[in-house]
Every structure is written in structure tokens, then in C-alpha cells.
Amino acid sequence: MSPKMTTELLKQLRHVMKNPRYVQEPVQAYIVPSGDAHQSEYIAPCDCRRAFISGFDGSAGTAIVTEQHAAMWTDGRYFLQAAQQMDTNWTLMKMGLKDTPTQEDWLVSVLPEGSKVGVDPFIIPADQWKRMSKALRSAGHDLVPVKENLIDTIWTDCPQRPCKPLITLDLSYTGVSWRDKIVALRSKMAERKVLWFVVTALDEVAWLFNLRGSDVEYNPVFFAYAVIGMNTIRLFIDGERMMDPAVREHLQLDSTLEPEFKIQVLPYGSILSELQAVGASLSPKEKVWLSDKASYALTEAIPKAYRYLTPYTPICTAKAVKNTSETEGMRRAHIKDAVALCELFNWLEKEVPKGTVTEIMAADKAEEFRSQQKDFVELSFATISSTGPNGAIIHYKPVPETNRTLSVNEIYLLDSGAQYKDGTTDVTRTMHFGTPSAYEKECFTYVLKGHIAVSAAIFPNGTKGHLLDSFARSALWDCGLDYLHGTGHGVGSFLNVHEGPCGISYKTFADEPLEAGMIVSDEPGYYEDGSFGIRIENVVLVIPAETKYNFKNRGSLTFEPLTLVPIQTKMIDVSLLTQKECNWVNSYHQRCREVIGAELERQGRHEALRWLLRETEPLVRVQ
Amino acid sequence: MSPKMTTELLKQLRHVMKNPRYVQEPVQAYIVPSGDAHQSEYIAPCDCRRAFISGFDGSAGTAIVTEQHAAMWTDGRYFLQAAQQMDTNWTLMKMGLKDTPTQEDWLVSVLPEGSKVGVDPFIIPADQWKRMSKALRSAGHDLVPVKENLIDTIWTDCPQRPCKPLITLDLSYTGVSWRDKIVALRSKMAERKVLWFVVTALDEVAWLFNLRGSDVEYNPVFFAYAVIGMNTIRLFIDGERMMDPAVREHLQLDSTLEPEFKIQVLPYGSILSELQAVGASLSPKEKVWLSDKASYALTEAIPKAYRYLTPYTPICTAKAVKNTSETEGMRRAHIKDAVALCELFNWLEKEVPKGTVTEIMAADKAEEFRSQQKDFVELSFATISSTGPNGAIIHYKPVPETNRTLSVNEIYLLDSGAQYKDGTTDVTRTMHFGTPSAYEKECFTYVLKGHIAVSAAIFPNGTKGHLLDSFARSALWDCGLDYLHGTGHGVGSFLNVHEGPCGISYKTFADEPLEAGMIVSDEPGYYEDGSFGIRIENVVLVIPAETKYNFKNRGSLTFEPLTLVPIQTKMIDVSLLTQKECNWVNSYHQRCREVIGAELERQGRHEALRWLLRETEPLVRVQ
């Protein structure tokens, strides 16, 4: 991977930072955040402005360019990747390390007195604006909104904003109609005494209307906003897709409806002016509910006294707790996904020794097997197919320049998933197709112990996921090993593979308590820079647990793995497992045999079935 | 314990809430926080305003009185105690439970439109003021400072503010002179570009000047503020104690000194006007450093643009990391403390079966044995001496009305500690002087497993203590049990038994990373309302650990128990321990034998020595 040459681009950007055509006054720094106008984690090509200016295309990162400097903040998953993709114009700011300055502190340390710092008000979330603006102001600088995005002004071949057809989901997938979701939302609004709710996150719009799209790769969402009143529904969306009879029927656009369920369709670009009109029409005590992560531009459209901001919206919270139709769909999706992976690993086991399989080929083959499954839509994220040292790049995606050949001498890490119409998958397995070293097995086994510690954890109802994070690290910590990422994230139901408000991470304290029906990933890892990467990831469902004393009727929770793909026993140093851990592996594999075995049989995939049976032989622990 | 009758007092308070002599405009609600003007946790009798108005005298709680209601917020440690001490005028708000409203939400729900909420600006911390003021304002109410404390106006027999003599500590105790502490503080101030630092917490004043006092029971502090400039030192303190030649010599008040070390002694009450003068004298860019928990009154004395607020002050952080003189002192203090407890438990073992020992007698006996030890000053908190159901009241203190007799049929929980001139102790042991039930042993053993999980935990340098909290709960959680308090708090060195900025609790995210030299408690528990309480507490020192891979040179940490008092093996169900846990107990008891045995021998306490040897017989685990 060679770095992007950015000298010329930075020169152009610094030029427009002073150009009165774009800025009222010259800005001495310009911030290029990761997101789009919906604060999405995964974004469309036309929104990859940070990648365009810097070359670094990981999913998280903020660039700041001043007259003298260019700096990039990103987290532990991307330290190696960012260092490789950026040229020497850029300073990498490793977030989470003790000596790394915050963006605000850094700006204060490099800016001349009384500077202006520009940012696109549609891209920066309101909470970030507030924090940064305050810090800059107290140091004598100003954060200013720059209406026209300065990257767009120099990005001559910027792709068009996508506008793809929509998929309608019926009740068998969603369990709840969009009308009932609107009713539930309005009741939450009434509880909090708000009159309006603004839906800004793309997955929240999709979930609310039981629609899916493909405007953003991997995330089945579409560019839209919605504004829900107590008697009105406004959907801001562009394109011919609203002429699709199936969509019109689904949204009952042409039916005679009670007025409070009549959807008014408006152009995507009119959200700001419509919201400003709403803001101007409010009487005292009337409130508008927005996520505190909504863009500064939309938040400012509502006068401060009328805003009701929360870190998580009622849609975010409702969406996280899956109903029976959704969990059943997720189960089906994970069975199909496991079938595809059994096929893949069986194929790899035969092909890798020949020395002809590259990381890209393996990823393509995984997609091929997945696409054979019913209701397959697309992948749920860019497949991380990595062998040897590439495995240590936590969010690695193979490209021709880095594409290694799989071999019997190196660990292979595959983190992949798919979107099926009935659910979203995300699974990581770490395999060795030859003989792993004792050290590799040792590290793998610690990671496995951490994975089991979370998966088998029992905890009281209402526990926040971040309290479980250290369970995943304990075995690694005992030997002086650790990993620089969280342990789990929420997973959508045929929606974004990363979703809030729950998760398992030492990094957040603002996660919502876990409750039955939530779905998260459990994915501890270990990474040895320059050598290998190990990660074991299942998607798990929060379920009620049986405990002896049941927390004085507060209720007990635990996890049920939805992912049912064998964990390579060859990589396990059984002597490091306790009997309980050993039993966990064996009963997990027994379940893989029963559920996935039956499906492989049904699909007539006999060779993969034999592979599954071989890979799920019980472990025996010698006392 | 019968509740305090507060009907008349509340009537008087509601009267003064409308009296123009005290309030500019009537206030519809009045907040009575726990603290004093220094935001102390433990307070002098004259500052026990919340206990005076409500009857509830636990260490944490906030009362709010409106025209119609009186409500008390407190945490899980005090639910039972508060319910018993307050009459029916009061509503108990159980913090940490899901359905308990915050103070702000509750106020908004009960106040008439456009209300004024009053509070003493010297008592409320600035950060709380800000949060509450904002929440009230957004609901159309106002938080207003009420200069004269309204409780004081109705508290006719309020005791005098204490003003006791000071103790000077020489280098052999503190390791660093006050001059060197000032130098280090000024260098931290220079780093952050602040010109002034305001010391508001009592333990920070005491630590900075290597002085101790006894104005507040259990906490060896004295009422004072300090304002440190780059060339000036101002100490705000009252009383004849500053005429003490030892104190004058210690502070070099009568010596010819470099001007930057010359201490200017000013009246305690002049802090506000002096600080206002400092505030008025500042030029742009000149900053004053205050804790964000300093009182609203003092914070407001500095114009907003000149304030530099942090959650932890540089003194708080420096104080937490003990130097060699301090850790050696802490070790000595814990050895003496263990000697006293061996004597006590030996005595209890003989006396309890006679049925003549009450909780109060046991507590007094513990104090008697402690006071026989060298450099004993006082207790470090009110001894929790509780048997049977009283043990479930987490911060129980025996009083004549509740005083139970210890028996061979009930669990006895003793949580106690002392201030010695060389260190502060805090230890909890749970004992049975007859035959514990299987259930009691089961619960005790889970608590012990949690205690060991924290004590033996290995973690990377820079880990925050809250990440270790769930280790203490895991064994309890597995059976559906939990406890409603944090797992550990920082411990001062001949200072407050509770100190920041580190700790081990699920409740905070703002703790500072653990580093070698910090001292915290490790005290999981289990409480069965109406039956018994179990807690096992050691004070532990953070030390470097040896690990196989040492976190890529980031460094490993673990804990070393400073407390060396046997854990009653009779209460342990050995079959529930792993071999590793069993080994931990045995090696801990071996260390008790070696260290405390030698000291008992030296002090000629042969009977207690025999008790120690009996109680530290190795556990044997049958496979």
C-alpha cells in the first residue's frame, strides 16, 4: 500500500481556506470529519472527503489541516493502516494513547492568536461542535461554520450522490408495521412532552418505515430524513424510487388514510428550510427532539430553547431490542452464513496448501458461497481477509498491493459478514492451515478464554455492556497481553452491522443497559505487529438466564451465540482451558453440528458437512 | 432506631424560604446537600445540616424541600438506614435504581411554573450547580444562590465550628517537604499556564503543608483554604493554633525566607473577598485553577474567562501516588492494626459464647486495642460493628437503640480502621463464632472469590480502576447475587479514608488510571436484607507486576495487600474455590503469619499469636 500524495491537494485546500468566495473570513484551520450529513459510520463515495484529502480510508478518523500542519486522529484499529496510507504531510494522532493531544488541545497549541477554525456544519455533530467550539473560544479562537464544503470545491471528480431503488420489508421480517412504529414513537414523544421528532440517522429512517436501500455500500440504507409530528409525517427523499409502485403501496402513499398516517414526501435538500420553518412556528414549551449527534446545521435550525437533545433517540433504543420476527430472522441468516463459511473453510483447507489462494481470492470465495444462500443481498462490510502480518492491521482490507498468498505457515484471519433480507451477520474466525506454533496457540487460547468469559457471563438485568469488557481481557492481561479495540458492538437486523446504543467496550460509559432481545458482537483479539492477528467473533443475543438466586427478582441475563461456525480446535492449547471452558467449546460445537449440520444436509453440501463434523470433534482435557 | 420528627422543622424551613430577610424572592424549593464549604464527605457537626433537617445522618445524601414535599436522594449503602431515620414527611429516592428520578427531573415534575430553587452557594459544588441550573432553566425555573444558609437560621442549637490544634509531620512521615510540594505544584501550574491555584479541599490543604488537624472527626484535617500564586502563598485559617511554636517553626513563619515561600496567614472567612480581589486583578490570558467541585461561590469569584477547572487537581493526583516514606508508613500502620484485630478476634472468640458482648462493646474493644498501638491518633471512620440483620445495613453504626448482642448463631461484620501518625487503615472482616449455615458459607465464598479476583488481577499500566469492578462481582453474578456499592476507594496516608482520584467502581468513569504507589480498598460484599451482611476488605497497594509479555513494555500492574488480617476459613466453602484461589488464601495467610506473627511476638501478645496461628492453617482443597 503506497501512501496518497497529498502535497498538491493540501496546497489547493489551504488556498480555498482563504478564498472569500467560500469563506467570509479566511480560516486558519479546516476540520474534515469522517461522517456524512447523517453522521454515518459507513459513507457513500461522494462523502469520503477525509479519505480524498488524506488517503486514509479507514472507517473512523478526523483530519485537521492548518496553514502549516495536517494531522489525522484515529483509533487503535487503524494505527498501522493510517500510517501506511498517508504521506509525510500528515501527522498521525493515535487516539487512546496517553500522550496524544485532543483535537482541541492540538489546535490551541498550533494556531496563531485569534484564529478561525472552519468546518462543514452539516457534517459535524452538534455535541462535537459544542465541545470544540467551547474549547477553542476559551483559548481565544472561533469555530465557524463554512457553508460550502471546502473539500468539495477542490474535488473535481467527486462521484454523484447515489439514489438507488428501495426494498420494502413486510411484517414477516419486521414484526411491526411502520404505522405501529409511528404510534409507539408518538407515545414516547408524548411521554417526554415533545411535539416533533427529527430522524437524522439513515438506519433510523430505514427501520422506522420498514424500508431498505443500497445508497451506502454494506449498509442497506438510503439518503433520507424524516420529521415526525403528532399528526404529520414528512419524509425527505429524492429520486424516482418513490415512483416504485411497491414502495407507494408499502407507504400507502395513494390510499385514503387517517391524516396522521399520511406521509408527505419532500425533496431531500429541503430538510433545512422545512426544519427552520418548524423552528419558527413553535410556541413556548413546544419542543423538538433531536439526537445530540445530529448535525450542527440541523440542530441550529431549531432555536435553543425549543431543542430536546438526547444521546440516544427513541428509535435507536427501540431498534436495538429485536422482536421475535427479527431474532428468528437473525437466526436464519446466521445458519445460512455458517453454511457458506463451512463451504469456504473446507475449500481453503484443500486449496491453501497448493499456494494459489490469495487474500482477495479467499474473500471473493466467501462472498460467492454467501451469495448462494437465500435472500442474500450484499456483504455487511468489507471482508477482512488477512494472513500473517496483515492480520495485525485490525481493519485490514486486502488490495492488490498488499494481497498476500495464504500458506500453511501463517495464521489466516477472516472477519466477514453479509446482509440477508432476514438478518445481518458478522463473524471472525482465525485459522491455521498448517501447524501453528506454541506461541500462536497460546495467544489464540487466551483470546478464546476471553471470548468464552463474555459469552458465558451471567449478569443482572440492567447491566451496561461496558462492565463486561474486562472479562474479555482477563486471560490476556494475566500474561501481559491486550488489544486496542472494544469487545463488541450492537448489530442491526438487516441493517447496519454497527449500531447503538449498546455494546461492550472500555471506551464508552454512555451505553444503554443490556436487555433481552439486544444483539451484540463478542470479539476479543490479539495482534502482534508485523506477525499475525487473532480474533474470535460471534454475534450473540441477550437472553434471560437461569440463576440460583435471580438477583432478588431483578432478573438475570446472559448471551446465546447466533453465530454457529466451528472455532478451530487445532489452534487451542487445551491445557490452558479450565474444564468449564472446555465444556463450553464442546457444547458450542455440538450445537454447530446439530443446527448447521442439518442445514448442510438439507442443502446437500456433503463435503462441507464432513468438514464440519471433523472440526467439531470434542476437545479432551487431560487433568 | 426511631425516625426524627421533622414536621415542625420543615414548617420553619418553609417559612424562611419565603422570608424576605433571607431570600430576595421566595424560593419554592431549597436544596440541602451533604457537604460543607470544602465539599468534604465527612463533615463537622456544625455542617450536618442535612442530618439536622431530615434525621438521616449517613455520609451521602441530598435533601430537597419544597412547599409540598421533602425528598432525600442517597445511594445503595444507605437505603435501609435512611428509611429508618426519616419520618413520613420524607420520600426516599433510591439512587442507582432504574425508576428513581434525578433531582432535576423530580424538581421539574413537582414545581409550579417559573419557580425559584434556592441553595447555599458555598455548599454546592460548581459542577453540580451548572448541571442543575441548566436543567432547571430549560424547564422555566431558576436556581438561585441564597447567601445565608436557611438551615442555620432555624438551627438554634447549632454547634460551633471546631478549631483544634494542628499536628506537624516531618520528612520521615511525608517523604517530601511542603516547600518541595509547592515547587512541584508551581511547575504543574506553569505547564498548564495558570497563575493561581486555589486549594479548597481540606485534605489537599493538609497534604500540601504537611499538617494535620482534628476539626472533623475521623479525618485528620482542619478548616482552611490556600491560594498559591507563582510567588505567593496564602493560607486562610483561624484560631490560636497558628500561635503554636511548632507550627510556626514547621511553616517557617518567623524565618527570613525567599519571598516565594513566605506564607501569608489570613482569616478563614476572608477567602471570598481575597479571591474576588485576585479575580479582579487578572489580565487577559491569566488563569486561576480550581477543582470543578469547588463551591459555586468561590468559582464565581473568578470571572468565567479566567477560570481553569479540572475534575482532579494536581494536588489530588500527586497525593494519590504514595512515595516510599508514605508506603512504608502505611505498611507499619497496617501491621499495628492487624495486631489490634488479632487481639480483638481472639477476645471475641472467648467472650461471644458467653452472650455478653454487644456491637458497641466490640467496637469499643477494637478501639481500645488499636489505641494501645504506637502513634495511634483516632479512628479513621465510625466503626461498623454489626451482627445478624444489622450487617445488611451497609454503613451501619451501632447506637443504643439498635445495639444487638453478638451470638454464636449470627454472622458478625466489623468494618473499622484507624489513623496512625504513619498511616490510615480500613479493614472489614466477617466472622462467625458458632457454625455458619451452608448458605452463609456459600455467599461468603463468592464474596471471597470476588475479593481475590480483584486483588490478584493483573492489568496494563494506565488501566482505570472501574474496569476491574466486575471482576469482584463475577462469582456472585453467576449465582444471581450482587451488591449495591462500589468495590474500592482511594485511601489517604494519615489522611481521609476515602480519597480520589482512583477507585474501583462501576459508578464512575472519571477515575484516573491506576499507577504504582496508589492505594485503594478491595471490598466486595453481599447483603441479605433482614438477615446478614458479608464484606471482605483489604487495603491494597498498586505495584508493578511480572508478566510473561509485559504489554509490549507498557508495563503490568497488580495489587499487594497492605491489610494482613486472617480471613476466617470457617466461613469458606473450599469446594467452591479453584486451586488458584485456594493458593491465594494460603499464601495470604502465610504472609499474615510471618509479618503479624513476628510483631505479636515482639509485643509479647502470645495468646493473640496462638489465635493467629490457628486461624491461618492452610486450606486443603479436595479434588
Short mmCIF file of N, CA, C and O in Angstrom, two decimals, chain A residues 388-467:
data_model
loop_
_atom_site.label_atom_id
_atom_site.label_comp_id
_atom_site.label_asym_id
_atom_site.label_seq_id
_atom_site.Cartn_x
_atom_site.Cartn_y
_atom_site.Cartn_z
N GLY A 388 -0.92 -13.72 8.01
CA GLY A 388 0.37 -13.29 8.56
C GLY A 388 0.30 -11.88 9.10
O GLY A 388 -0.67 -11.53 9.77
N PRO A 389 1.31 -11.05 8.75
CA PRO A 389 1.39 -9.70 9.31
C PRO A 389 0.16 -8.84 8.99
O PRO A 389 -0.17 -7.94 9.76
N ASN A 390 -0.50 -9.11 7.87
CA ASN A 390 -1.69 -8.30 7.54
C ASN A 390 -2.79 -8.46 8.59
O ASN A 390 -3.63 -7.59 8.75
N GLY A 391 -2.76 -9.59 9.28
CA GLY A 391 -3.77 -9.84 10.32
C GLY A 391 -3.67 -8.87 11.48
O GLY A 391 -4.62 -8.68 12.24
N ALA A 392 -2.48 -8.27 11.63
CA ALA A 392 -2.30 -7.34 12.75
C ALA A 392 -2.87 -5.96 12.44
O ALA A 392 -2.96 -5.10 13.32
N ILE A 393 -3.24 -5.73 11.16
CA ILE A 393 -3.91 -4.47 10.80
C ILE A 393 -5.39 -4.71 11.05
O ILE A 393 -6.07 -5.39 10.29
N ILE A 394 -5.88 -4.14 12.12
CA ILE A 394 -7.15 -4.64 12.67
C ILE A 394 -8.31 -4.53 11.68
O ILE A 394 -9.09 -5.45 11.54
N HIS A 395 -8.42 -3.39 10.97
CA HIS A 395 -9.49 -3.31 9.96
C HIS A 395 -8.91 -3.36 8.55
O HIS A 395 -9.28 -2.58 7.69
N TYR A 396 -8.07 -4.35 8.32
CA TYR A 396 -7.41 -4.55 7.03
C TYR A 396 -8.43 -4.95 5.96
O TYR A 396 -9.36 -5.69 6.22
N LYS A 397 -8.22 -4.43 4.75
CA LYS A 397 -9.00 -4.90 3.60
C LYS A 397 -7.99 -5.18 2.50
O LYS A 397 -7.22 -4.28 2.14
N PRO A 398 -7.95 -6.39 1.98
CA PRO A 398 -6.88 -6.68 1.01
C PRO A 398 -7.06 -5.89 -0.28
O PRO A 398 -8.17 -5.77 -0.79
N VAL A 399 -5.99 -5.32 -0.76
CA VAL A 399 -5.97 -4.66 -2.08
C VAL A 399 -4.78 -5.26 -2.83
O VAL A 399 -3.91 -5.88 -2.21
N PRO A 400 -4.76 -5.11 -4.17
CA PRO A 400 -3.71 -5.79 -4.94
C PRO A 400 -2.29 -5.55 -4.40
O PRO A 400 -1.48 -6.48 -4.33
N GLU A 401 -2.01 -4.33 -3.92
CA GLU A 401 -0.64 -4.05 -3.46
C GLU A 401 -0.27 -4.82 -2.20
O GLU A 401 0.91 -4.96 -1.88
N THR A 402 -1.25 -5.24 -1.42
CA THR A 402 -0.95 -5.84 -0.12
C THR A 402 -1.31 -7.32 -0.11
O THR A 402 -1.06 -8.02 0.88
N ASN A 403 -1.91 -7.77 -1.20
CA ASN A 403 -2.53 -9.09 -1.28
C ASN A 403 -1.53 -10.22 -1.06
O ASN A 403 -0.69 -10.50 -1.92
N ARG A 404 -1.58 -10.88 0.09
CA ARG A 404 -0.67 -11.98 0.37
C ARG A 404 -1.32 -13.31 -0.02
O ARG A 404 -2.55 -13.42 -0.05
N THR A 405 -0.47 -14.29 -0.25
CA THR A 405 -0.96 -15.63 -0.54
C THR A 405 -1.07 -16.39 0.78
O THR A 405 -0.16 -16.35 1.61
N LEU A 406 -2.20 -17.06 0.96
CA LEU A 406 -2.38 -17.86 2.16
C LEU A 406 -1.42 -19.04 2.13
O LEU A 406 -1.17 -19.60 1.06
N SER A 407 -0.89 -19.40 3.29
CA SER A 407 0.04 -20.51 3.28
C SER A 407 -0.15 -21.36 4.53
O SER A 407 -0.85 -20.98 5.46
N VAL A 408 0.51 -22.51 4.53
CA VAL A 408 0.40 -23.41 5.68
C VAL A 408 1.30 -22.93 6.82
O VAL A 408 1.37 -23.57 7.87
N ASN A 409 1.99 -21.81 6.61
CA ASN A 409 2.91 -21.32 7.64
C ASN A 409 2.42 -20.09 8.40
O ASN A 409 3.10 -19.61 9.29
N GLU A 410 1.27 -19.57 7.98
CA GLU A 410 0.81 -18.32 8.60
C GLU A 410 -0.64 -18.44 9.06
O GLU A 410 -1.44 -19.15 8.47
N ILE A 411 -0.93 -17.68 10.09
CA ILE A 411 -2.31 -17.60 10.57
C ILE A 411 -3.15 -16.81 9.57
O ILE A 411 -2.68 -15.82 8.99
N TYR A 412 -4.39 -17.27 9.38
CA TYR A 412 -5.32 -16.57 8.49
C TYR A 412 -6.50 -16.07 9.32
O TYR A 412 -7.09 -16.82 10.09
N LEU A 413 -6.81 -14.76 9.19
CA LEU A 413 -7.92 -14.18 9.93
C LEU A 413 -8.97 -13.70 8.94
O LEU A 413 -8.68 -12.91 8.04
N LEU A 414 -10.20 -14.18 9.11
CA LEU A 414 -11.29 -13.78 8.23
C LEU A 414 -12.41 -13.17 9.06
O LEU A 414 -13.03 -13.85 9.88
N ASP A 415 -12.63 -11.87 8.88
CA ASP A 415 -13.72 -11.17 9.56
C ASP A 415 -14.66 -10.73 8.46
O ASP A 415 -14.31 -9.88 7.65
N SER A 416 -15.85 -11.31 8.41
CA SER A 416 -16.73 -11.07 7.28
C SER A 416 -18.18 -11.20 7.70
O SER A 416 -18.47 -11.70 8.79
N GLY A 417 -19.07 -10.74 6.85
CA GLY A 417 -20.49 -10.85 7.18
C GLY A 417 -21.31 -10.45 5.99
O GLY A 417 -20.79 -9.93 5.00
N ALA A 418 -22.59 -10.70 6.10
CA ALA A 418 -23.47 -10.42 4.97
C ALA A 418 -24.77 -9.82 5.44
O ALA A 418 -25.14 -9.91 6.60
N GLN A 419 -25.43 -9.18 4.48
CA GLN A 419 -26.80 -8.73 4.65
C GLN A 419 -27.69 -9.73 3.95
O GLN A 419 -27.55 -9.95 2.74
N TYR A 420 -28.57 -10.38 4.70
CA TYR A 420 -29.63 -11.17 4.11
C TYR A 420 -30.92 -10.41 4.39
O TYR A 420 -30.98 -9.61 5.33
N LYS A 421 -31.94 -10.70 3.62
CA LYS A 421 -33.19 -9.97 3.83
C LYS A 421 -33.74 -10.24 5.23
O LYS A 421 -34.51 -9.46 5.78
N ASP A 422 -33.32 -11.38 5.83
CA ASP A 422 -33.81 -11.69 7.18
C ASP A 422 -32.83 -11.36 8.29
O ASP A 422 -33.16 -11.54 9.47
N GLY A 423 -31.64 -10.89 7.97
CA GLY A 423 -30.73 -10.55 9.07
C GLY A 423 -29.33 -10.20 8.60
O GLY A 423 -28.97 -10.38 7.43
N THR A 424 -28.55 -9.71 9.55
CA THR A 424 -27.19 -9.23 9.29
C THR A 424 -26.21 -10.12 10.06
O THR A 424 -26.46 -10.42 11.24
N THR A 425 -25.12 -10.51 9.43
CA THR A 425 -24.13 -11.35 10.13
C THR A 425 -22.78 -10.65 10.18
O THR A 425 -22.50 -9.73 9.41
N ASP A 426 -21.96 -11.12 11.10
CA ASP A 426 -20.61 -10.56 11.31
C ASP A 426 -19.85 -11.60 12.13
O ASP A 426 -20.18 -11.82 13.29
N VAL A 427 -18.89 -12.25 11.52
CA VAL A 427 -18.21 -13.36 12.19
C VAL A 427 -16.72 -13.31 11.89
O VAL A 427 -16.32 -12.97 10.79
N THR A 428 -15.91 -13.59 12.89
CA THR A 428 -14.47 -13.68 12.66
C THR A 428 -13.98 -15.05 13.11
O THR A 428 -14.28 -15.49 14.22
N ARG A 429 -13.23 -15.69 12.25
CA ARG A 429 -12.54 -16.92 12.62
C ARG A 429 -11.07 -16.78 12.25
O ARG A 429 -10.73 -16.13 11.25
N THR A 430 -10.22 -17.34 13.09
CA THR A 430 -8.78 -17.31 12.88
C THR A 430 -8.33 -18.75 12.70
O THR A 430 -8.60 -19.59 13.57
N MET A 431 -7.69 -19.05 11.57
CA MET A 431 -7.40 -20.44 11.21
C MET A 431 -5.92 -20.61 10.90
O MET A 431 -5.25 -19.68 10.46
N HIS A 432 -5.47 -21.82 11.08
CA HIS A 432 -4.13 -22.17 10.61
C HIS A 432 -4.28 -23.41 9.74
O HIS A 432 -4.91 -24.37 10.15
N PHE A 433 -3.72 -23.36 8.53
CA PHE A 433 -3.88 -24.50 7.62
C PHE A 433 -2.66 -25.41 7.63
O PHE A 433 -2.56 -26.34 6.85
N GLY A 434 -1.72 -25.10 8.53
CA GLY A 434 -0.58 -25.99 8.72
C GLY A 434 -0.50 -26.32 10.20
O GLY A 434 -1.50 -26.72 10.80
N THR A 435 0.68 -26.11 10.77
CA THR A 435 0.85 -26.39 12.20
C THR A 435 1.17 -25.10 12.93
O THR A 435 2.25 -24.52 12.72
N PRO A 436 0.24 -24.60 13.76
CA PRO A 436 0.52 -23.34 14.47
C PRO A 436 1.64 -23.53 15.49
O PRO A 436 1.83 -24.63 16.02
N SER A 437 2.36 -22.44 15.76
CA SER A 437 3.42 -22.51 16.78
C SER A 437 2.78 -22.52 18.17
O SER A 437 1.62 -22.15 18.33
N ALA A 438 3.57 -22.92 19.15
CA ALA A 438 3.06 -22.94 20.53
C ALA A 438 2.63 -21.54 20.95
O ALA A 438 1.60 -21.37 21.62
N TYR A 439 3.39 -20.51 20.53
CA TYR A 439 3.05 -19.14 20.91
C TYR A 439 1.74 -18.69 20.27
O TYR A 439 0.89 -18.06 20.91
N GLU A 440 1.56 -19.05 18.99
CA GLU A 440 0.30 -18.70 18.32
C GLU A 440 -0.88 -19.37 19.02
O GLU A 440 -1.92 -18.75 19.25
N LYS A 441 -0.70 -20.63 19.39
CA LYS A 441 -1.78 -21.35 20.09
C LYS A 441 -2.04 -20.72 21.47
O LYS A 441 -3.18 -20.57 21.90
N GLU A 442 -0.96 -20.35 22.12
CA GLU A 442 -1.11 -19.73 23.44
C GLU A 442 -1.96 -18.45 23.33
O GLU A 442 -2.94 -18.27 24.06
N CYS A 443 -1.58 -17.58 22.39
CA CYS A 443 -2.32 -16.32 22.23
C CYS A 443 -3.77 -16.60 21.84
O CYS A 443 -4.70 -15.99 22.37
N PHE A 444 -3.97 -17.51 20.89
CA PHE A 444 -5.33 -17.87 20.45
C PHE A 444 -6.16 -18.34 21.64
O PHE A 444 -7.33 -17.96 21.78
N THR A 445 -5.56 -19.14 22.48
CA THR A 445 -6.31 -19.71 23.60
C THR A 445 -6.71 -18.63 24.61
O THR A 445 -7.81 -18.65 25.16
N TYR A 446 -5.83 -17.65 24.84
CA TYR A 446 -6.21 -16.54 25.73
C TYR A 446 -7.39 -15.77 25.14
O TYR A 446 -8.30 -15.36 25.86
N VAL A 447 -7.32 -15.53 23.82
CA VAL A 447 -8.42 -14.81 23.17
C VAL A 447 -9.71 -15.62 23.30
O VAL A 447 -10.78 -15.07 23.62
N LEU A 448 -9.60 -16.92 23.10
CA LEU A 448 -10.77 -17.80 23.24
C LEU A 448 -11.33 -17.74 24.67
O LEU A 448 -12.55 -17.67 24.87
N LYS A 449 -10.43 -17.76 25.64
CA LYS A 449 -10.89 -17.69 27.04
C LYS A 449 -11.66 -16.38 27.28
O LYS A 449 -12.69 -16.37 27.97
N GLY A 450 -11.18 -15.30 26.69
CA GLY A 450 -11.88 -14.02 26.82
C GLY A 450 -13.23 -14.07 26.12
O GLY A 450 -14.24 -13.59 26.65
N HIS A 451 -13.24 -14.67 24.93
CA HIS A 451 -14.50 -14.80 24.19
C HIS A 451 -15.52 -15.58 25.01
O HIS A 451 -16.69 -15.16 25.14
N ILE A 452 -15.08 -16.68 25.59
CA ILE A 452 -15.99 -17.51 26.40
C ILE A 452 -16.43 -16.74 27.65
O ILE A 452 -17.61 -16.79 28.03
N ALA A 453 -15.49 -16.03 28.28
CA ALA A 453 -15.83 -15.31 29.52
C ALA A 453 -16.99 -14.34 29.28
O ALA A 453 -17.87 -14.20 30.12
N VAL A 454 -16.99 -13.66 28.12
CA VAL A 454 -18.10 -12.76 27.82
C VAL A 454 -19.34 -13.56 27.45
O VAL A 454 -20.43 -13.35 27.99
N SER A 455 -19.17 -14.52 26.56
CA SER A 455 -20.32 -15.25 26.03
C SER A 455 -21.07 -15.99 27.14
O SER A 455 -22.30 -16.08 27.12
N ALA A 456 -20.34 -16.51 28.12
CA ALA A 456 -20.96 -17.28 29.19
C ALA A 456 -21.26 -16.42 30.42
O ALA A 456 -21.78 -16.93 31.41
N ALA A 457 -20.96 -15.14 30.34
CA ALA A 457 -21.16 -14.28 31.52
C ALA A 457 -22.63 -14.23 31.90
O ALA A 457 -23.51 -14.21 31.04
N ILE A 458 -22.86 -14.22 33.19
CA ILE A 458 -24.21 -14.01 33.71
C ILE A 458 -24.17 -12.70 34.48
O ILE A 458 -23.20 -12.43 35.20
N PHE A 459 -25.20 -11.87 34.28
CA PHE A 459 -25.15 -10.54 34.90
C PHE A 459 -26.57 -10.07 35.15
O PHE A 459 -27.52 -10.53 34.51
N PRO A 460 -26.73 -9.14 36.11
CA PRO A 460 -28.09 -8.71 36.42
C PRO A 460 -28.68 -7.86 35.31
O PRO A 460 -27.97 -7.12 34.63
N ASN A 461 -29.96 -7.99 35.13
CA ASN A 461 -30.72 -7.15 34.24
C ASN A 461 -30.35 -5.69 34.48
O ASN A 461 -30.25 -5.27 35.63
N GLY A 462 -30.15 -4.95 33.42
CA GLY A 462 -29.84 -3.52 33.58
C GLY A 462 -28.35 -3.24 33.61
O GLY A 462 -27.94 -2.10 33.75
N THR A 463 -27.53 -4.28 33.49
CA THR A 463 -26.08 -4.07 33.45
C THR A 463 -25.69 -3.43 32.12
O THR A 463 -26.20 -3.82 31.08
N LYS A 464 -24.80 -2.46 32.18
CA LYS A 464 -24.31 -1.88 30.94
C LYS A 464 -23.19 -2.74 30.37
O LYS A 464 -22.37 -3.27 31.12
N GLY A 465 -23.16 -2.84 29.05
CA GLY A 465 -22.20 -3.72 28.39
C GLY A 465 -20.75 -3.40 28.73
O GLY A 465 -19.91 -4.30 28.78
N HIS A 466 -20.43 -2.13 28.98
CA HIS A 466 -19.02 -1.80 29.21
C HIS A 466 -18.47 -2.49 30.45
O HIS A 466 -17.26 -2.66 30.59
N LEU A 467 -19.37 -2.88 31.36
CA LEU A 467 -18.90 -3.58 32.56
C LEU A 467 -18.40 -4.99 32.25
O LEU A 467 -17.75 -5.62 33.08
#
